[in-house]
Structure formats: C-alpha cells, structure tokens
mmCIF file of C-alpha atoms in Angstrom:
data_model
loop_
_atom_site.group_PDB
_atom_site.id
_atom_site.type_symbol
_atom_site.label_atom_id
_atom_site.label_comp_id
_atom_site.label_asym_id
_atom_site.label_seq_id
_atom_site.Cartn_x
_atom_site.Cartn_y
_atom_site.Cartn_z
ATOM 1 C CA UNK A 1175 134.812 91.394 -73.765
ATOM 2 C CA UNK A 1176 137.440 89.381 -74.808
ATOM 3 C CA UNK A 1177 139.475 92.671 -74.627
ATOM 4 C CA UNK A 1178 138.260 93.437 -71.213
ATOM 5 C CA UNK A 1179 139.617 89.813 -70.183
ATOM 6 C CA UNK A 1180 142.907 90.383 -71.308
ATOM 7 C CA UNK A 1181 143.129 93.547 -69.859
ATOM 8 C CA UNK A 1182 142.210 92.004 -66.381
ATOM 9 C CA UNK A 1183 144.872 89.260 -66.901
ATOM 10 C CA UNK A 1184 147.477 92.224 -67.481
ATOM 11 C CA UNK A 1185 146.135 93.661 -64.130
ATOM 12 C CA UNK A 1186 146.296 90.148 -62.599
ATOM 13 C CA UNK A 1187 150.243 89.918 -63.617
ATOM 14 C CA UNK A 1188 151.017 93.304 -62.479
ATOM 15 C CA UNK A 1189 148.654 95.628 -60.110
ATOM 16 C CA UNK A 1190 150.348 98.710 -60.700
ATOM 17 C CA UNK A 1191 150.000 98.713 -64.084
ATOM 18 C CA UNK A 1192 148.338 101.926 -64.869
ATOM 19 C CA UNK A 1193 147.764 101.712 -68.580
ATOM 20 C CA UNK A 1194 145.907 98.266 -68.023
ATOM 21 C CA UNK A 1195 143.668 99.955 -65.744
ATOM 22 C CA UNK A 1196 142.987 102.755 -67.912
ATOM 23 C CA UNK A 1197 142.444 100.380 -70.881
ATOM 24 C CA UNK A 1198 140.002 98.353 -68.765
ATOM 25 C CA UNK A 1199 137.997 101.539 -67.756
ATOM 26 C CA UNK A 1200 137.453 102.458 -71.474
ATOM 27 C CA UNK A 1201 136.536 98.678 -72.143
ATOM 28 C CA UNK A 1202 133.937 98.623 -69.528
ATOM 29 C CA UNK A 1203 132.592 101.978 -70.631
ATOM 30 C CA UNK A 1204 132.426 100.829 -74.048
ATOM 31 C CA UNK A 1205 130.491 97.442 -73.062
ATOM 32 C CA UNK A 1206 128.182 99.175 -70.916
ATOM 33 C CA UNK A 1207 127.343 101.902 -73.345
ATOM 34 C CA UNK A 1208 126.745 99.551 -76.357
ATOM 35 C CA UNK A 1209 126.093 96.318 -75.080
ATOM 36 C CA UNK A 1210 124.495 96.834 -71.530
ATOM 37 C CA UNK A 1211 121.357 98.203 -70.049
ATOM 38 C CA UNK A 1212 119.500 98.492 -66.871
ATOM 39 C CA UNK A 1213 121.358 97.407 -63.525
ATOM 40 C CA UNK A 1214 124.136 95.927 -65.394
ATOM 41 C CA UNK A 1215 124.922 99.252 -67.561
ATOM 42 C CA UNK A 1216 125.217 101.032 -63.818
ATOM 43 C CA UNK A 1217 127.468 98.242 -62.425
ATOM 44 C CA UNK A 1218 129.663 98.407 -65.425
ATOM 45 C CA UNK A 1219 130.141 102.153 -65.570
ATOM 46 C CA UNK A 1220 130.633 101.961 -61.699
ATOM 47 C CA UNK A 1221 133.412 99.800 -62.221
ATOM 48 C CA UNK A 1222 135.079 102.165 -65.492
ATOM 49 C CA UNK A 1223 135.201 104.887 -62.877
ATOM 50 C CA UNK A 1224 136.910 102.738 -60.293
ATOM 51 C CA UNK A 1225 139.270 101.509 -62.830
ATOM 52 C CA UNK A 1226 139.904 105.029 -64.510
ATOM 53 C CA UNK A 1227 140.513 106.443 -60.565
ATOM 54 C CA UNK A 1228 142.861 103.494 -60.053
ATOM 55 C CA UNK A 1229 144.793 104.493 -63.306
ATOM 56 C CA UNK A 1230 144.915 108.150 -62.033
ATOM 57 C CA UNK A 1231 146.324 107.174 -58.503
ATOM 58 C CA UNK A 1232 149.004 104.965 -60.053
ATOM 59 C CA UNK A 1233 149.895 107.628 -62.983
ATOM 60 C CA UNK A 1234 148.978 110.896 -62.217
ATOM 61 C CA UNK A 1235 150.809 112.289 -64.920
ATOM 62 C CA UNK A 1236 149.332 109.521 -67.392
ATOM 63 C CA UNK A 1237 147.408 111.503 -69.974
ATOM 64 C CA UNK A 1238 145.292 108.220 -71.081
ATOM 65 C CA UNK A 1239 144.067 107.686 -67.403
ATOM 66 C CA UNK A 1240 142.602 111.074 -67.347
ATOM 67 C CA UNK A 1241 140.863 110.447 -70.597
ATOM 68 C CA UNK A 1242 139.335 107.303 -69.651
ATOM 69 C CA UNK A 1243 138.195 108.671 -66.011
ATOM 70 C CA UNK A 1244 136.737 111.555 -68.039
ATOM 71 C CA UNK A 1245 134.825 109.172 -70.066
ATOM 72 C CA UNK A 1246 133.355 106.748 -67.777
ATOM 73 C CA UNK A 1247 132.369 109.827 -65.418
ATOM 74 C CA UNK A 1248 130.292 111.517 -68.591
ATOM 75 C CA UNK A 1249 128.974 108.442 -69.776
ATOM 76 C CA UNK A 1250 128.516 106.330 -66.695
ATOM 77 C CA UNK A 1251 127.503 109.098 -64.142
ATOM 78 C CA UNK A 1252 125.809 111.610 -66.574
ATOM 79 C CA UNK A 1253 127.887 114.250 -64.912
ATOM 80 C CA UNK A 1254 129.197 116.436 -67.396
ATOM 81 C CA UNK A 1255 130.781 118.934 -64.993
ATOM 82 C CA UNK A 1256 132.551 116.397 -62.903
ATOM 83 C CA UNK A 1257 134.087 114.933 -66.281
ATOM 84 C CA UNK A 1258 135.291 118.343 -67.298
ATOM 85 C CA UNK A 1259 138.212 117.860 -64.467
ATOM 86 C CA UNK A 1260 139.948 114.915 -65.998
ATOM 87 C CA UNK A 1261 139.314 115.610 -69.236
ATOM 88 C CA UNK A 1262 140.889 119.157 -68.741
ATOM 89 C CA UNK A 1263 144.013 117.112 -67.342
ATOM 90 C CA UNK A 1264 144.075 114.908 -70.091
ATOM 91 C CA UNK A 1265 144.464 118.013 -72.224
ATOM 92 C CA UNK A 1266 147.198 119.112 -70.525
ATOM 93 C CA UNK A 1267 149.244 116.120 -70.281
ATOM 94 C CA UNK A 1268 148.303 114.494 -73.529
ATOM 95 C CA UNK A 1269 149.337 117.330 -76.296
ATOM 96 C CA UNK A 1270 151.275 114.344 -78.446
ATOM 97 C CA UNK A 1271 148.319 111.752 -78.132
ATOM 98 C CA UNK A 1272 146.024 112.122 -81.207
ATOM 99 C CA UNK A 1273 143.500 110.138 -79.534
ATOM 100 C CA UNK A 1274 143.770 112.107 -76.241
ATOM 101 C CA UNK A 1275 143.137 115.152 -78.081
ATOM 102 C CA UNK A 1276 140.251 113.903 -80.067
ATOM 103 C CA UNK A 1277 138.328 112.738 -77.066
ATOM 104 C CA UNK A 1278 139.117 116.143 -75.622
ATOM 105 C CA UNK A 1279 137.667 118.165 -78.589
ATOM 106 C CA UNK A 1280 134.525 115.855 -78.799
ATOM 107 C CA UNK A 1281 133.961 116.302 -74.869
ATOM 108 C CA UNK A 1282 134.500 120.474 -75.306
ATOM 109 C CA UNK A 1283 132.376 120.260 -78.506
ATOM 110 C CA UNK A 1284 129.519 118.730 -76.477
ATOM 111 C CA UNK A 1285 129.190 122.196 -74.491
ATOM 112 C CA UNK A 1286 129.125 124.530 -77.663
ATOM 113 C CA UNK A 1287 132.766 125.380 -76.574
ATOM 114 C CA UNK A 1288 133.840 125.169 -80.621
ATOM 115 C CA UNK A 1289 137.285 127.395 -80.183
ATOM 116 C CA UNK A 1290 138.750 125.146 -77.660
ATOM 117 C CA UNK A 1291 137.452 121.846 -79.564
ATOM 118 C CA UNK A 1292 138.694 122.882 -82.969
ATOM 119 C CA UNK A 1293 142.052 123.836 -81.609
ATOM 120 C CA UNK A 1294 142.590 120.408 -80.060
ATOM 121 C CA UNK A 1295 141.007 118.022 -83.129
ATOM 122 C CA UNK A 1296 143.310 120.117 -85.362
ATOM 123 C CA UNK A 1297 146.219 118.871 -83.167
ATOM 124 C CA UNK A 1298 145.132 115.586 -83.412
ATOM 125 C CA UNK A 1299 144.819 115.433 -87.145
ATOM 126 C CA UNK A 1300 148.235 117.004 -87.089
ATOM 127 C CA UNK A 1301 149.937 114.382 -85.252
ATOM 128 C CA UNK A 1302 148.128 111.491 -86.848
ATOM 129 C CA UNK A 1303 146.939 112.079 -90.336
ATOM 130 C CA UNK A 1304 146.109 108.510 -90.951
ATOM 131 C CA UNK A 1305 143.864 108.130 -87.862
ATOM 132 C CA UNK A 1306 140.301 107.252 -88.744
ATOM 133 C CA UNK A 1307 138.860 108.186 -85.180
ATOM 134 C CA UNK A 1308 140.502 111.309 -85.446
ATOM 135 C CA UNK A 1309 138.547 112.289 -88.688
ATOM 136 C CA UNK A 1310 135.467 110.863 -87.154
ATOM 137 C CA UNK A 1311 135.666 113.190 -84.223
ATOM 138 C CA UNK A 1312 136.251 116.104 -86.888
ATOM 139 C CA UNK A 1313 132.760 114.971 -88.164
ATOM 140 C CA UNK A 1314 131.402 114.994 -84.768
ATOM 141 C CA UNK A 1315 132.627 118.442 -83.746
ATOM 142 C CA UNK A 1316 131.380 119.818 -87.305
ATOM 143 C CA UNK A 1317 128.075 118.081 -86.889
ATOM 144 C CA UNK A 1318 127.124 119.521 -83.537
ATOM 145 C CA UNK A 1319 128.186 122.984 -84.506
ATOM 146 C CA UNK A 1320 125.786 122.722 -87.673
ATOM 147 C CA UNK A 1321 128.569 122.653 -89.993
ATOM 148 C CA UNK A 1322 127.080 119.959 -91.727
ATOM 149 C CA UNK A 1323 129.484 119.868 -95.129
ATOM 150 C CA UNK A 1324 132.639 119.663 -93.033
ATOM 151 C CA UNK A 1325 131.273 117.623 -90.897
ATOM 152 C CA UNK A 1326 130.528 115.003 -93.788
ATOM 153 C CA UNK A 1327 134.014 115.880 -95.147
ATOM 154 C CA UNK A 1328 135.466 114.282 -91.970
ATOM 155 C CA UNK A 1329 133.231 111.346 -92.193
ATOM 156 C CA UNK A 1330 134.166 110.669 -95.382
ATOM 157 C CA UNK A 1331 138.056 110.950 -94.675
ATOM 158 C CA UNK A 1332 137.354 108.613 -91.723
ATOM 159 C CA UNK A 1333 135.752 106.064 -94.007
ATOM 160 C CA UNK A 1334 138.255 106.080 -96.569
ATOM 161 C CA UNK A 1335 140.992 105.517 -93.713
ATOM 162 C CA UNK A 1336 138.846 102.444 -92.065
ATOM 163 C CA UNK A 1337 135.795 101.610 -94.376
ATOM 164 C CA UNK A 1338 134.488 99.595 -91.347
ATOM 165 C CA UNK A 1339 134.637 102.320 -88.843
ATOM 166 C CA UNK A 1340 130.949 102.175 -86.869
ATOM 167 C CA UNK A 1341 129.000 104.735 -87.037
ATOM 168 C CA UNK A 1342 130.460 106.776 -89.821
ATOM 169 C CA UNK A 1343 127.741 106.142 -92.451
ATOM 170 C CA UNK A 1344 124.913 106.948 -90.221
ATOM 171 C CA UNK A 1345 126.682 110.188 -88.994
ATOM 172 C CA UNK A 1346 126.850 111.175 -92.852
ATOM 173 C CA UNK A 1347 123.193 110.421 -92.995
ATOM 174 C CA UNK A 1348 122.108 112.412 -90.199
ATOM 175 C CA UNK A 1349 124.071 115.167 -91.785
ATOM 176 C CA UNK A 1350 122.419 114.796 -95.005
ATOM 177 C CA UNK A 1351 119.007 114.367 -93.380
ATOM 178 C CA UNK A 1352 119.653 117.637 -91.561
ATOM 179 C CA UNK A 1353 120.467 119.563 -94.983
ATOM 180 C CA UNK A 1354 117.430 118.045 -96.273
ATOM 181 C CA UNK A 1355 119.050 116.140 -98.661
ATOM 182 C CA UNK A 1356 116.727 112.744 -98.316
ATOM 183 C CA UNK A 1357 117.987 110.532 -100.982
ATOM 184 C CA UNK A 1358 121.689 110.705 -99.876
ATOM 185 C CA UNK A 1359 120.696 110.518 -96.412
ATOM 186 C CA UNK A 1360 118.878 107.300 -97.163
ATOM 187 C CA UNK A 1361 122.033 106.058 -98.861
ATOM 188 C CA UNK A 1362 124.194 106.711 -96.162
ATOM 189 C CA UNK A 1363 122.031 104.913 -93.527
ATOM 190 C CA UNK A 1364 121.773 101.911 -95.588
ATOM 191 C CA UNK A 1365 125.398 101.773 -95.439
ATOM 192 C CA UNK A 1366 125.902 101.806 -91.849
ATOM 193 C CA UNK A 1367 126.372 98.114 -90.797
ATOM 194 C CA UNK A 1368 124.790 98.941 -87.226
ATOM 195 C CA UNK A 1369 121.161 97.981 -87.010
ATOM 196 C CA UNK A 1370 120.080 100.493 -84.149
ATOM 197 C CA UNK A 1371 121.578 103.472 -86.293
ATOM 198 C CA UNK A 1372 119.777 102.279 -89.608
ATOM 199 C CA UNK A 1373 116.465 102.141 -88.078
ATOM 200 C CA UNK A 1374 116.768 105.438 -86.660
ATOM 201 C CA UNK A 1375 117.748 106.543 -89.896
ATOM 202 C CA UNK A 1376 114.999 105.130 -91.718
ATOM 203 C CA UNK A 1377 112.335 106.184 -89.082
ATOM 204 C CA UNK A 1378 113.740 110.004 -89.588
ATOM 205 C CA UNK A 1379 113.954 109.927 -93.542
ATOM 206 C CA UNK A 1380 110.672 108.178 -94.058
ATOM 207 C CA UNK A 1381 108.846 110.786 -92.213
ATOM 208 C CA UNK A 1382 110.652 113.625 -93.805
ATOM 209 C CA UNK A 1383 109.401 112.023 -97.141
ATOM 210 C CA UNK A 1384 105.784 111.550 -95.712
ATOM 211 C CA UNK A 1385 105.793 108.088 -95.712
ATOM 212 C CA UNK A 1386 104.132 107.651 -92.254
ATOM 213 C CA UNK A 1387 103.373 104.198 -92.496
ATOM 214 C CA UNK A 1388 107.013 103.242 -93.233
ATOM 215 C CA UNK A 1389 108.505 105.727 -90.696
ATOM 216 C CA UNK A 1390 106.033 104.268 -87.726
ATOM 217 C CA UNK A 1391 106.972 100.787 -88.571
ATOM 218 C CA UNK A 1392 111.019 101.861 -88.726
ATOM 219 C CA UNK A 1393 110.030 103.066 -85.262
ATOM 220 C CA UNK A 1394 108.225 100.027 -83.868
ATOM 221 C CA UNK A 1395 111.131 97.699 -85.075
ATOM 222 C CA UNK A 1396 113.508 99.925 -83.358
ATOM 223 C CA UNK A 1397 111.471 99.584 -80.189
ATOM 224 C CA UNK A 1398 111.232 95.576 -80.774
ATOM 225 C CA UNK A 1399 114.877 95.104 -81.301
ATOM 226 C CA UNK A 1400 116.402 97.814 -78.895
ATOM 227 C CA UNK A 1401 113.732 98.276 -75.989
ATOM 228 C CA UNK A 1402 115.257 100.925 -73.175
ATOM 229 C CA UNK A 1403 118.469 101.035 -74.858
ATOM 230 C CA UNK A 1404 117.358 103.576 -77.515
ATOM 231 C CA UNK A 1405 115.358 105.913 -75.326
ATOM 232 C CA UNK A 1406 117.540 108.765 -76.383
ATOM 233 C CA UNK A 1407 116.672 107.775 -80.170
ATOM 234 C CA UNK A 1408 113.297 107.679 -79.748
ATOM 235 C CA UNK A 1409 113.388 111.509 -78.384
ATOM 236 C CA UNK A 1410 115.239 112.484 -81.127
ATOM 237 C CA UNK A 1411 112.855 110.610 -83.660
ATOM 238 C CA UNK A 1412 109.853 112.504 -81.661
ATOM 239 C CA UNK A 1413 111.591 115.536 -82.046
ATOM 240 C CA UNK A 1414 112.025 115.410 -85.400
ATOM 241 C CA UNK A 1415 108.359 114.546 -86.061
ATOM 242 C CA UNK A 1416 107.060 117.414 -83.996
ATOM 243 C CA UNK A 1417 106.089 115.308 -81.173
ATOM 244 C CA UNK A 1418 107.660 117.599 -78.654
ATOM 245 C CA UNK A 1419 105.731 116.037 -75.454
ATOM 246 C CA UNK A 1420 106.639 112.383 -76.384
ATOM 247 C CA UNK A 1421 110.141 113.638 -77.144
ATOM 248 C CA UNK A 1422 110.370 115.275 -73.584
ATOM 249 C CA UNK A 1423 109.055 112.074 -72.109
ATOM 250 C CA UNK A 1424 111.483 110.053 -73.719
ATOM 251 C CA UNK A 1425 114.499 112.077 -72.442
ATOM 252 C CA UNK A 1426 113.253 112.154 -69.019
ATOM 253 C CA UNK A 1427 112.733 108.203 -68.892
ATOM 254 C CA UNK A 1428 116.257 108.122 -70.581
ATOM 255 C CA UNK A 1429 117.606 110.436 -67.726
ATOM 256 C CA UNK A 1430 115.646 108.447 -65.091
ATOM 257 C CA UNK A 1431 117.513 104.866 -66.447
ATOM 258 C CA UNK A 1432 121.271 106.839 -67.274
ATOM 259 C CA UNK A 1433 120.671 106.467 -70.906
ATOM 260 C CA UNK A 1434 124.345 107.502 -71.973
ATOM 261 C CA UNK A 1435 123.070 109.374 -75.338
ATOM 262 C CA UNK A 1436 122.139 112.588 -72.913
ATOM 263 C CA UNK A 1437 125.866 113.378 -73.308
ATOM 264 C CA UNK A 1438 124.819 114.311 -76.628
ATOM 265 C CA UNK A 1439 121.633 116.561 -76.059
ATOM 266 C CA UNK A 1440 123.379 120.160 -75.305
ATOM 267 C CA UNK A 1441 123.940 120.746 -79.030
ATOM 268 C CA UNK A 1442 122.123 117.769 -80.884
ATOM 269 C CA UNK A 1443 120.825 119.250 -84.040
ATOM 270 C CA UNK A 1444 118.063 116.824 -83.965
ATOM 271 C CA UNK A 1445 116.672 117.869 -80.633
ATOM 272 C CA UNK A 1446 116.773 121.677 -82.164
ATOM 273 C CA UNK A 1447 112.694 121.687 -81.505
ATOM 274 C CA UNK A 1448 112.823 121.354 -78.057
ATOM 275 C CA UNK A 1449 115.428 123.751 -76.620
ATOM 276 C CA UNK A 1450 112.668 126.305 -75.620
ATOM 277 C CA UNK A 1451 111.091 123.992 -73.625
ATOM 278 C CA UNK A 1452 111.583 124.060 -69.723
ATOM 279 C CA UNK A 1453 111.986 120.573 -69.313
ATOM 280 C CA UNK A 1454 114.908 120.713 -71.656
ATOM 281 C CA UNK A 1455 116.573 123.118 -69.921
ATOM 282 C CA UNK A 1456 116.070 121.143 -66.654
ATOM 283 C CA UNK A 1457 117.707 118.071 -67.917
ATOM 284 C CA UNK A 1458 120.642 119.824 -69.170
ATOM 285 C CA UNK A 1459 121.146 121.449 -65.725
ATOM 286 C CA UNK A 1460 120.527 117.896 -64.307
ATOM 287 C CA UNK A 1461 123.422 116.479 -66.388
ATOM 288 C CA UNK A 1462 126.149 119.214 -65.368
ATOM 289 C CA UNK A 1463 125.741 121.061 -68.963
ATOM 290 C CA UNK A 1464 124.803 124.525 -67.317
#
C-alpha cells in the first residue's frame, strides 16, 4: 500500500505518466489478490483494470501497460479469454523486457500452451539471467506441465538469486509432493515464510502420510486464519484427499466470490482428480479457458 501511495503521488504530479498508471494497476492487483476479500477485492480489481486501460490509452506501444492490464483482467475479472488480447500485445511490444516475457510465458502455460510459454521464458532468462522472478516463472511453467524436476530446478535457482522470494519454497514443496517425496516436501513447506502456503502444505503432506488428525487440524487452522480468501486452496486439499464433491463445491464457491486462484485451475496438478467432472468443465468454460 505504501508503493501504491507513491504511484498515486506520481500520477498526481503528471496524469499523463503511463508507467505510473501501469504500476498503480499492478499494485492494486497485488493488494486485491493477496490481502483483500469480498467487496474490497472487487473494488480494487476494478480500479486495477481501469488503471491498466488508462496506461494503454496514454501509451499504446508500452508493453508494461498491456501486461498490467492483462494481469488485472485475468485475476480481477477472471476472464482468461479477454486477458489474452493485452497479453499478446505485451509480447509483441515487450520482447526486450524479461518481466513482461515471463508474465506472458506463465499466462500461456495456464492454458497448457507450453510451446509459446517455453519460448518466451527462455527469452526472458537469456535477457536477464539474474532475475529471480524469471526463474520462478520457469518453475511455474514446468510445474503446470508436470515436469517436476525441471520445476524444482527453476525454483531453486530463483531462491539462490533471492532467498526471500515469496512462494518459491512452497512451490518446491508442491513439486516434491506430486513426486511422492514427502519428507522433502515437508521440509520445503516448513521453509516457506507465507503462513497460508505452509498450512496448505501441511494439510496435504500429513494426509499423504496417513496422519488424518494432523491433516484435519492444518485445514482447520487454514480456515480460521484465511476464511474465504483460501477457497481455491480448500479445493486443492479436498481434491487430493479424494473428497471430490467437497472440492467441486469449494471451486464453485470460489467462482461465486471471484477467487483469483482460479486462474490456475486448467492445469493445476493438485486438481487432476477433478478433470473428468462435468462441473469442472463448466467452471473452465465460465473462466474463458475453453
């Protein structure tokens, strides 16, 4: 929020400053995605979309403006089809920007389009081999594709460049979980600074280990601490527990409450048990994936 205030100061000084509008859009999206819920989340995302559109209007050839708008539409409006237009434009204009390329790569990977995703992420890492965010994105692309060893390599490289990078330890944990390497998954989750991801990991690992009481307690603590902000994560947990009706119900509630975690659902390995359910297909269609 301090960053947002500074971007708004910049806009107050120069309302024609497209980069400040794009940065404001991204800050609003991050606040909405991670820290807000309910009507506040919707309002923040609406503002993020408006700021992204303002940036594009001011500087139609500015890649970051299109990238920020695509992110806000995807995460805020949960309209993956509509988000494709600004993301594609950002790629055309931003092939010299590692962050623009890595965001584009992750977006394409959300649809399972790994050819274009791999091309963009390799361009990103070649442009900026010291960019931890790029290597986290390499991990994300490979994780969605089920290439868990390659995903872990990317996440570990990201952590070597920035040991405080949020979510990277948990991402290693999810990858190790999918490989059945529970001790290593548990260690990675315990190294994660984000409490919500820690609890999701604990609920998943303990259930795999057969410690049902401990798994239930981790899930209960997650519900107490996160409430409706973690509906997508509850669905992940229930899917892995084999409680498919509960998982579908959580996804449907997440859709009703505009939970931005849903942008991951098309190829989320944790949701694999749900893929044959007609309700799952309906949700994908409502999000613009198909």
